[in-house]
mmCIF file of N, CA and C in Angstrom:
data_model
loop_
_atom_site.group_PDB
_atom_site.id
_atom_site.type_symbol
_atom_site.label_atom_id
_atom_site.label_comp_id
_atom_site.label_asym_id
_atom_site.label_seq_id
_atom_site.Cartn_x
_atom_site.Cartn_y
_atom_site.Cartn_z
ATOM 1 N N GLN W 1 141.863 3.914 -1.579
ATOM 2 C CA GLN W 1 143.057 3.258 -2.368
ATOM 3 C C GLN W 1 144.301 3.639 -1.469
ATOM 4 N N VAL W 2 145.107 2.655 -1.374
ATOM 5 C CA VAL W 2 146.372 2.774 -0.837
ATOM 6 C C VAL W 2 147.584 3.316 -1.885
ATOM 7 N N GLN W 3 148.012 4.243 -1.430
ATOM 8 C CA GLN W 3 149.205 4.845 -2.192
ATOM 9 C C GLN W 3 150.503 5.085 -1.257
ATOM 10 N N LEU W 4 151.659 4.385 -1.793
ATOM 11 C CA LEU W 4 152.867 4.754 -1.062
ATOM 12 C C LEU W 4 153.533 5.485 -2.282
ATOM 13 N N LEU W 5 154.105 6.774 -2.108
ATOM 14 C CA LEU W 5 154.938 7.307 -3.061
ATOM 15 C C LEU W 5 156.316 7.818 -2.526
ATOM 16 N N GLU W 6 157.417 7.283 -3.122
ATOM 17 C CA GLU W 6 158.594 7.263 -2.730
ATOM 18 C C GLU W 6 159.398 8.647 -3.348
ATOM 19 N N SER W 7 160.278 9.336 -2.773
ATOM 20 C CA SER W 7 160.701 10.584 -3.344
ATOM 21 C C SER W 7 162.153 10.500 -2.846
ATOM 22 N N GLY W 8 163.191 11.503 -3.585
ATOM 23 C CA GLY W 8 164.510 11.570 -3.016
ATOM 24 C C GLY W 8 165.706 10.865 -3.484
ATOM 25 N N GLY W 9 165.216 9.928 -4.441
ATOM 26 C CA GLY W 9 166.438 9.336 -5.276
ATOM 27 C C GLY W 9 167.192 10.126 -6.032
ATOM 28 N N GLY W 10 168.131 9.612 -6.643
ATOM 29 C CA GLY W 10 169.180 10.537 -7.420
ATOM 30 C C GLY W 10 170.339 9.882 -7.708
ATOM 31 N N PHE W 11 171.446 10.756 -8.215
ATOM 32 C CA PHE W 11 172.715 10.230 -8.389
ATOM 33 C C PHE W 11 173.509 10.948 -7.508
ATOM 34 N N VAL W 12 174.458 10.079 -6.854
ATOM 35 C CA VAL W 12 175.282 10.750 -5.932
ATOM 36 C C VAL W 12 176.660 10.056 -6.022
ATOM 37 N N GLN W 13 177.683 10.866 -5.863
ATOM 38 C CA GLN W 13 179.131 10.205 -5.775
ATOM 39 C C GLN W 13 179.391 9.541 -4.402
ATOM 40 N N PRO W 14 180.406 8.358 -4.578
ATOM 41 C CA PRO W 14 180.676 7.449 -3.437
ATOM 42 C C PRO W 14 180.900 8.428 -2.262
ATOM 43 N N GLY W 15 180.354 8.180 -1.119
ATOM 44 C CA GLY W 15 180.707 8.877 0.084
ATOM 45 C C GLY W 15 179.606 10.042 0.389
ATOM 46 N N GLY W 16 178.670 10.180 -0.581
ATOM 47 C CA GLY W 16 177.732 11.226 -0.570
ATOM 48 C C GLY W 16 176.458 10.645 0.282
ATOM 49 N N SER W 17 175.548 11.503 0.363
ATOM 50 C CA SER W 17 174.301 11.235 1.299
ATOM 51 C C SER W 17 173.031 11.560 0.347
ATOM 52 N N LEU W 18 172.074 10.778 0.685
ATOM 53 C CA LEU W 18 170.794 10.899 0.204
ATOM 54 C C LEU W 18 169.778 10.816 1.306
ATOM 55 N N ARG W 19 168.526 11.355 1.088
ATOM 56 C CA ARG W 19 167.599 11.060 1.930
ATOM 57 C C ARG W 19 166.225 10.718 1.164
ATOM 58 N N LEU W 20 165.968 9.460 1.429
ATOM 59 C CA LEU W 20 164.499 9.031 0.724
ATOM 60 C C LEU W 20 163.293 9.311 1.667
ATOM 61 N N SER W 21 162.240 9.591 0.992
ATOM 62 C CA SER W 21 161.016 9.730 1.862
ATOM 63 C C SER W 21 159.788 8.931 1.171
ATOM 64 N N CYS W 22 158.881 8.346 1.982
ATOM 65 C CA CYS W 22 157.874 7.621 1.393
ATOM 66 C C CYS W 22 156.396 8.277 2.290
ATOM 67 N N ALA W 23 155.704 8.791 1.249
ATOM 68 C CA ALA W 23 154.369 9.398 1.963
ATOM 69 C C ALA W 23 153.257 8.358 1.590
ATOM 70 N N ALA W 24 152.490 7.910 2.539
ATOM 71 C CA ALA W 24 151.436 6.926 2.611
ATOM 72 C C ALA W 24 150.316 7.544 2.758
ATOM 73 N N SER W 25 149.201 6.968 2.017
ATOM 74 C CA SER W 25 147.856 7.616 2.036
ATOM 75 C C SER W 25 146.915 6.210 1.766
ATOM 76 N N GLY W 26 145.721 6.339 2.240
ATOM 77 C CA GLY W 26 144.769 5.182 2.260
ATOM 78 C C GLY W 26 144.832 4.139 3.226
ATOM 79 N N ILE W 27 145.787 4.428 4.210
ATOM 80 C CA ILE W 27 145.930 3.347 5.271
ATOM 81 C C ILE W 27 146.051 4.020 6.666
ATOM 82 N N THR W 28 145.675 3.457 7.711
ATOM 83 C CA THR W 28 145.942 4.064 9.127
ATOM 84 C C THR W 28 147.494 3.714 9.388
ATOM 85 N N PHE W 29 148.281 4.857 8.849
ATOM 86 C CA PHE W 29 149.820 4.655 8.968
ATOM 87 C C PHE W 29 150.399 4.043 10.134
ATOM 88 N N SER W 30 149.879 4.746 11.379
ATOM 89 C CA SER W 30 150.392 4.367 12.535
ATOM 90 C C SER W 30 150.232 3.008 12.921
ATOM 91 N N LEU W 31 149.469 2.312 12.325
ATOM 92 C CA LEU W 31 149.208 0.649 12.730
ATOM 93 C C LEU W 31 150.292 -0.202 11.784
ATOM 94 N N TYR W 32 151.062 0.495 10.844
ATOM 95 C CA TYR W 32 151.833 -0.445 10.000
ATOM 96 C C TYR W 32 153.269 -0.202 10.342
ATOM 97 N N ALA W 33 153.885 -1.407 10.404
ATOM 98 C CA ALA W 33 155.495 -1.462 10.298
ATOM 99 C C ALA W 33 155.539 -0.930 8.878
ATOM 100 N N MET W 34 156.947 -0.222 8.906
ATOM 101 C CA MET W 34 157.216 0.423 7.492
ATOM 102 C C MET W 34 158.648 -0.202 7.260
ATOM 103 N N CYS W 35 158.861 -0.482 5.963
ATOM 104 C CA CYS W 35 160.277 -1.083 5.474
ATOM 105 C C CYS W 35 160.629 -0.495 4.365
ATOM 106 N N TRP W 36 162.164 -0.405 4.079
ATOM 107 C CA TRP W 36 162.618 -0.005 3.054
ATOM 108 C C TRP W 36 163.368 -1.251 2.412
ATOM 109 N N TYR W 37 163.070 -1.673 0.919
ATOM 110 C CA TYR W 37 163.644 -2.642 0.337
ATOM 111 C C TYR W 37 164.459 -1.971 -0.892
ATOM 112 N N ARG W 38 165.430 -2.704 -1.486
ATOM 113 C CA ARG W 38 166.110 -2.329 -2.685
ATOM 114 C C ARG W 38 166.286 -3.421 -3.508
ATOM 115 N N GLN W 39 166.274 -3.171 -4.823
ATOM 116 C CA GLN W 39 166.459 -4.261 -5.672
ATOM 117 C C GLN W 39 167.670 -3.482 -6.817
ATOM 118 N N ALA W 40 168.683 -4.263 -6.875
ATOM 119 C CA ALA W 40 169.632 -3.899 -7.759
ATOM 120 C C ALA W 40 169.520 -4.810 -9.197
ATOM 121 N N PRO W 41 170.065 -4.393 -10.312
ATOM 122 C CA PRO W 41 169.777 -5.117 -11.463
ATOM 123 C C PRO W 41 170.388 -6.443 -11.392
ATOM 124 N N GLY W 42 169.643 -7.403 -11.609
ATOM 125 C CA GLY W 42 169.910 -8.887 -11.722
ATOM 126 C C GLY W 42 170.057 -9.515 -10.247
ATOM 127 N N LYS W 43 169.515 -8.792 -9.427
ATOM 128 C CA LYS W 43 169.493 -9.203 -7.997
ATOM 129 C C LYS W 43 168.144 -9.376 -7.533
ATOM 130 N N GLU W 44 167.939 -10.216 -6.372
ATOM 131 C CA GLU W 44 166.519 -10.124 -5.826
ATOM 132 C C GLU W 44 166.425 -9.035 -4.744
ATOM 133 N N ARG W 45 165.166 -8.617 -4.706
ATOM 134 C CA ARG W 45 164.745 -7.606 -3.757
ATOM 135 C C ARG W 45 165.205 -7.915 -2.267
ATOM 136 N N GLU W 46 165.797 -7.060 -1.620
ATOM 137 C CA GLU W 46 166.353 -7.269 -0.207
ATOM 138 C C GLU W 46 165.927 -6.323 0.643
ATOM 139 N N LEU W 47 165.785 -6.574 2.032
ATOM 140 C CA LEU W 47 165.285 -5.751 2.839
ATOM 141 C C LEU W 47 166.536 -4.890 3.243
ATOM 142 N N VAL W 48 166.246 -3.638 3.475
ATOM 143 C CA VAL W 48 167.274 -2.694 3.873
ATOM 144 C C VAL W 48 167.284 -2.187 5.234
ATOM 145 N N ALA W 49 165.909 -1.884 5.819
ATOM 146 C CA ALA W 49 165.723 -1.397 7.013
ATOM 147 C C ALA W 49 164.353 -1.345 7.406
ATOM 148 N N ALA W 50 163.937 -1.473 8.589
ATOM 149 C CA ALA W 50 162.626 -1.789 8.875
ATOM 150 C C ALA W 50 162.225 -0.895 10.366
ATOM 151 N N ILE W 51 161.052 -0.415 10.377
ATOM 152 C CA ILE W 51 160.697 0.317 11.644
ATOM 153 C C ILE W 51 159.270 -0.134 12.119
ATOM 154 N N THR W 52 159.105 -0.219 13.524
ATOM 155 C CA THR W 52 157.782 -0.718 13.948
ATOM 156 C C THR W 52 156.882 0.336 14.002
ATOM 157 N N SER W 53 155.584 0.192 14.109
ATOM 158 C CA SER W 53 154.532 1.016 13.907
ATOM 159 C C SER W 53 154.737 2.295 14.808
ATOM 160 N N ALA W 54 155.167 2.124 15.965
ATOM 161 C CA ALA W 54 155.314 3.029 16.847
ATOM 162 C C ALA W 54 156.674 3.975 16.770
ATOM 163 N N GLY W 55 157.534 3.364 16.010
ATOM 164 C CA GLY W 55 158.795 3.629 15.749
ATOM 165 C C GLY W 55 159.957 3.364 16.943
ATOM 166 N N TYR W 56 159.584 2.589 17.656
ATOM 167 C CA TYR W 56 160.405 2.381 19.078
ATOM 168 C C TYR W 56 161.734 1.174 18.468
ATOM 169 N N ASN W 57 161.389 0.494 17.563
ATOM 170 C CA ASN W 57 162.276 -0.432 17.104
ATOM 171 C C ASN W 57 162.701 -0.536 15.681
ATOM 172 N N THR W 58 163.918 -0.630 15.347
ATOM 173 C CA THR W 58 164.505 -0.654 13.943
ATOM 174 C C THR W 58 165.306 -1.902 13.750
ATOM 175 N N ASN W 59 165.399 -2.328 12.522
ATOM 176 C CA ASN W 59 166.346 -3.308 12.012
ATOM 177 C C ASN W 59 166.936 -2.842 10.783
ATOM 178 N N TYR W 60 168.038 -3.194 10.550
ATOM 179 C CA TYR W 60 168.999 -2.901 9.316
ATOM 180 C C TYR W 60 169.737 -3.978 8.753
ATOM 181 N N ALA W 61 169.789 -4.079 7.526
ATOM 182 C CA ALA W 61 170.569 -5.141 6.828
ATOM 183 C C ALA W 61 172.008 -4.818 7.272
ATOM 184 N N VAL W 62 172.848 -5.955 7.502
ATOM 185 C CA VAL W 62 174.232 -5.678 7.897
ATOM 186 C C VAL W 62 175.171 -4.846 7.071
ATOM 187 N N SER W 63 174.771 -4.928 5.671
ATOM 188 C CA SER W 63 175.496 -4.069 4.712
ATOM 189 C C SER W 63 175.212 -2.466 4.897
ATOM 190 N N VAL W 64 174.230 -2.003 5.643
ATOM 191 C CA VAL W 64 173.916 -0.741 5.697
ATOM 192 C C VAL W 64 173.915 -0.164 7.100
ATOM 193 N N LYS W 65 174.104 -1.084 8.044
ATOM 194 C CA LYS W 65 174.168 -0.815 9.507
ATOM 195 C C LYS W 65 175.330 0.257 9.615
ATOM 196 N N GLY W 66 175.017 1.276 10.272
ATOM 197 C CA GLY W 66 175.849 2.384 10.840
ATOM 198 C C GLY W 66 175.925 3.420 9.676
ATOM 199 N N ARG W 67 175.367 3.294 8.425
ATOM 200 C CA ARG W 67 175.371 4.156 7.382
ATOM 201 C C ARG W 67 174.009 4.957 7.166
ATOM 202 N N PHE W 68 173.049 3.858 7.273
ATOM 203 C CA PHE W 68 171.571 4.268 6.958
ATOM 204 C C PHE W 68 170.783 4.346 8.275
ATOM 205 N N THR W 69 169.856 5.363 8.366
ATOM 206 C CA THR W 69 168.933 5.434 9.406
ATOM 207 C C THR W 69 167.615 5.745 9.009
ATOM 208 N N ILE W 70 166.511 4.708 9.424
ATOM 209 C CA ILE W 70 165.085 4.813 9.073
ATOM 210 C C ILE W 70 164.367 5.658 10.342
ATOM 211 N N SER W 71 163.518 6.349 9.995
ATOM 212 C CA SER W 71 162.648 6.953 10.819
ATOM 213 C C SER W 71 161.211 7.220 10.237
ATOM 214 N N ARG W 72 160.541 7.809 11.233
ATOM 215 C CA ARG W 72 158.969 7.783 10.747
ATOM 216 C C ARG W 72 158.357 9.058 11.470
ATOM 217 N N ASP W 73 157.418 9.391 10.809
ATOM 218 C CA ASP W 73 156.536 10.687 11.297
ATOM 219 C C ASP W 73 155.194 10.191 11.279
ATOM 220 N N ASN W 74 154.433 9.616 12.502
ATOM 221 C CA ASN W 74 153.153 8.984 12.067
ATOM 222 C C ASN W 74 152.067 10.423 12.030
ATOM 223 N N GLY W 75 152.479 11.535 12.369
ATOM 224 C CA GLY W 75 151.633 12.665 12.241
ATOM 225 C C GLY W 75 151.540 13.060 10.772
ATOM 226 N N LYS W 76 152.625 12.635 10.019
ATOM 227 C CA LYS W 76 152.573 13.251 8.594
ATOM 228 C C LYS W 76 152.428 11.915 7.653
ATOM 229 N N ASN W 77 152.458 10.793 8.192
ATOM 230 C CA ASN W 77 152.285 9.701 7.366
ATOM 231 C C ASN W 77 153.556 9.429 6.596
ATOM 232 N N THR W 78 154.631 9.593 6.963
ATOM 233 C CA THR W 78 155.739 9.448 6.279
ATOM 234 C C THR W 78 156.716 8.783 6.944
ATOM 235 N N VAL W 79 157.660 8.087 6.170
ATOM 236 C CA VAL W 79 158.842 7.207 6.454
ATOM 237 C C VAL W 79 159.999 7.714 5.798
ATOM 238 N N SER W 80 161.250 7.654 6.345
ATOM 239 C CA SER W 80 162.378 8.246 5.674
ATOM 240 C C SER W 80 163.483 7.275 5.910
ATOM 241 N N LEU W 81 164.449 7.419 4.839
ATOM 242 C CA LEU W 81 165.549 6.571 5.037
ATOM 243 C C LEU W 81 166.840 7.741 4.655
ATOM 244 N N GLN W 82 167.585 8.022 5.759
ATOM 245 C CA GLN W 82 168.718 8.663 5.564
ATOM 246 C C GLN W 82 169.998 7.824 5.185
ATOM 247 N N MET W 83 170.546 8.026 4.052
ATOM 248 C CA MET W 83 171.765 7.084 3.670
ATOM 249 C C MET W 83 172.949 7.988 3.406
ATOM 250 N N ASN W 84 173.819 7.611 4.270
ATOM 251 C CA ASN W 84 175.043 8.351 4.305
ATOM 252 C C ASN W 84 176.238 7.468 4.013
ATOM 253 N N ASN W 85 177.443 8.093 3.593
ATOM 254 C CA ASN W 85 178.482 7.274 3.131
ATOM 255 C C ASN W 85 178.111 6.160 2.265
ATOM 256 N N LEU W 86 177.494 6.608 1.001
ATOM 257 C CA LEU W 86 176.999 5.797 0.073
ATOM 258 C C LEU W 86 178.170 5.111 -0.924
ATOM 259 N N LYS W 87 177.763 3.763 -1.108
ATOM 260 C CA LYS W 87 178.779 3.058 -1.860
ATOM 261 C C LYS W 87 178.158 2.811 -3.133
ATOM 262 N N PRO W 88 179.058 2.501 -4.243
ATOM 263 C CA PRO W 88 178.512 1.964 -5.569
ATOM 264 C C PRO W 88 177.711 0.762 -5.341
ATOM 265 N N GLU W 89 177.844 -0.099 -4.364
ATOM 266 C CA GLU W 89 176.946 -1.211 -4.177
ATOM 267 C C GLU W 89 175.500 -0.985 -3.615
ATOM 268 N N ASP W 90 175.365 0.299 -3.259
ATOM 269 C CA ASP W 90 174.153 0.814 -2.810
ATOM 270 C C ASP W 90 173.217 1.216 -3.912
ATOM 271 N N THR W 91 173.694 1.051 -5.113
ATOM 272 C CA THR W 91 173.006 1.663 -6.403
ATOM 273 C C THR W 91 171.690 0.531 -6.435
ATOM 274 N N ALA W 92 170.698 0.901 -6.652
ATOM 275 C CA ALA W 92 169.275 0.263 -6.749
ATOM 276 C C ALA W 92 168.165 1.079 -6.803
ATOM 277 N N VAL W 93 167.260 0.296 -7.160
ATOM 278 C CA VAL W 93 165.777 0.856 -6.808
ATOM 279 C C VAL W 93 165.314 0.675 -5.524
ATOM 280 N N TYR W 94 164.864 1.630 -4.764
ATOM 281 C CA TYR W 94 164.455 1.488 -3.379
ATOM 282 C C TYR W 94 163.062 1.727 -3.350
ATOM 283 N N TYR W 95 162.377 0.820 -2.589
ATOM 284 C CA TYR W 95 160.974 0.822 -2.565
ATOM 285 C C TYR W 95 160.510 0.647 -0.878
ATOM 286 N N CYS W 96 159.475 1.406 -0.734
ATOM 287 C CA CYS W 96 158.986 1.541 0.760
ATOM 288 C C CYS W 96 157.807 0.514 0.705
ATOM 289 N N LYS W 97 157.644 -0.254 1.958
ATOM 290 C CA LYS W 97 156.618 -1.201 2.040
ATOM 291 C C LYS W 97 155.889 -0.858 3.297
ATOM 292 N N ALA W 98 154.657 -0.948 3.376
ATOM 293 C CA ALA W 98 153.837 -1.020 4.551
ATOM 294 C C ALA W 98 153.378 -2.373 4.866
ATOM 295 N N GLN W 99 153.544 -2.710 6.183
ATOM 296 C CA GLN W 99 153.450 -4.082 6.521
ATOM 297 C C GLN W 99 152.546 -4.351 7.610
ATOM 298 N N ARG W 100 151.355 -4.914 7.575
ATOM 299 C CA ARG W 100 150.686 -5.267 8.635
ATOM 300 C C ARG W 100 150.187 -6.873 8.353
ATOM 301 N N VAL W 101 148.871 -7.102 8.423
ATOM 302 C CA VAL W 101 148.399 -8.272 7.807
ATOM 303 C C VAL W 101 148.723 -8.312 6.367
ATOM 304 N N ALA W 102 148.157 -7.179 5.738
ATOM 305 C CA ALA W 102 148.357 -7.007 4.137
ATOM 306 C C ALA W 102 149.517 -6.334 4.089
ATOM 307 N N SER W 103 150.188 -6.390 2.898
ATOM 308 C CA SER W 103 151.377 -5.268 2.676
ATOM 309 C C SER W 103 151.159 -4.400 1.342
ATOM 310 N N TYR W 104 151.763 -3.448 1.313
ATOM 311 C CA TYR W 104 151.496 -2.655 0.238
ATOM 312 C C TYR W 104 152.903 -2.043 -0.104
ATOM 313 N N TRP W 105 153.129 -1.832 -1.435
ATOM 314 C CA TRP W 105 154.471 -1.421 -1.950
ATOM 315 C C TRP W 105 154.459 0.009 -2.732
ATOM 316 N N GLY W 106 155.385 0.722 -2.606
ATOM 317 C CA GLY W 106 155.466 1.857 -3.449
ATOM 318 C C GLY W 106 156.039 1.400 -4.904
ATOM 319 N N GLN W 107 156.179 2.583 -5.775
ATOM 320 C CA GLN W 107 156.765 2.232 -7.056
ATOM 321 C C GLN W 107 158.205 2.200 -7.109
ATOM 322 N N GLY W 108 158.752 2.588 -6.217
ATOM 323 C CA GLY W 108 160.406 2.796 -6.211
ATOM 324 C C GLY W 108 160.855 4.166 -6.432
ATOM 325 N N THR W 109 162.023 4.369 -6.162
ATOM 326 C CA THR W 109 162.864 5.442 -6.678
ATOM 327 C C THR W 109 164.354 4.935 -6.946
ATOM 328 N N GLN W 110 164.795 5.417 -7.752
ATOM 329 C CA GLN W 110 166.127 4.919 -8.212
ATOM 330 C C GLN W 110 167.286 5.708 -7.540
ATOM 331 N N VAL W 111 168.363 4.902 -6.964
ATOM 332 C CA VAL W 111 169.510 5.627 -6.379
ATOM 333 C C VAL W 111 170.599 5.163 -7.113
ATOM 334 N N THR W 112 171.415 5.933 -7.504
ATOM 335 C CA THR W 112 172.721 5.490 -8.356
ATOM 336 C C THR W 112 173.907 6.217 -7.839
ATOM 337 N N VAL W 113 174.718 5.368 -7.261
ATOM 338 C CA VAL W 113 176.015 5.888 -6.607
ATOM 339 C C VAL W 113 177.414 5.455 -7.542
ATOM 340 N N SER W 114 177.861 6.687 -8.131
ATOM 341 C CA SER W 114 179.018 6.542 -9.050
ATOM 342 C C SER W 114 179.858 7.560 -9.139
ATOM 343 N N SER W 115 181.000 7.270 -9.278
ATOM 344 C CA SER W 115 182.003 8.485 -9.534
ATOM 345 C C SER W 115 182.099 8.970 -10.993
#
């Protein structure tokens, strides 16, 4: 049974930082590209960051480039999203996704940025 479990969400003031983690089980993690998506209330889910299976290549949404960093540890089956200089518009539920031929989603973790 595939399971992706996100953690690290919470409430932070603008300019603050959070680190999200996603622990995967039930898949050969090192074969999957991993992504972080987010969905704000009333908006469509959007891709935030992605990392290839070996971790050599990453991609970011324009809105987070320079502030967010995606990384992975294939030995621990985890992918992380370091989020710095957070803005109110970063408020959303953040989801991790494992992508290969099939894709799998986590349940999401809430990030709220507010003063």
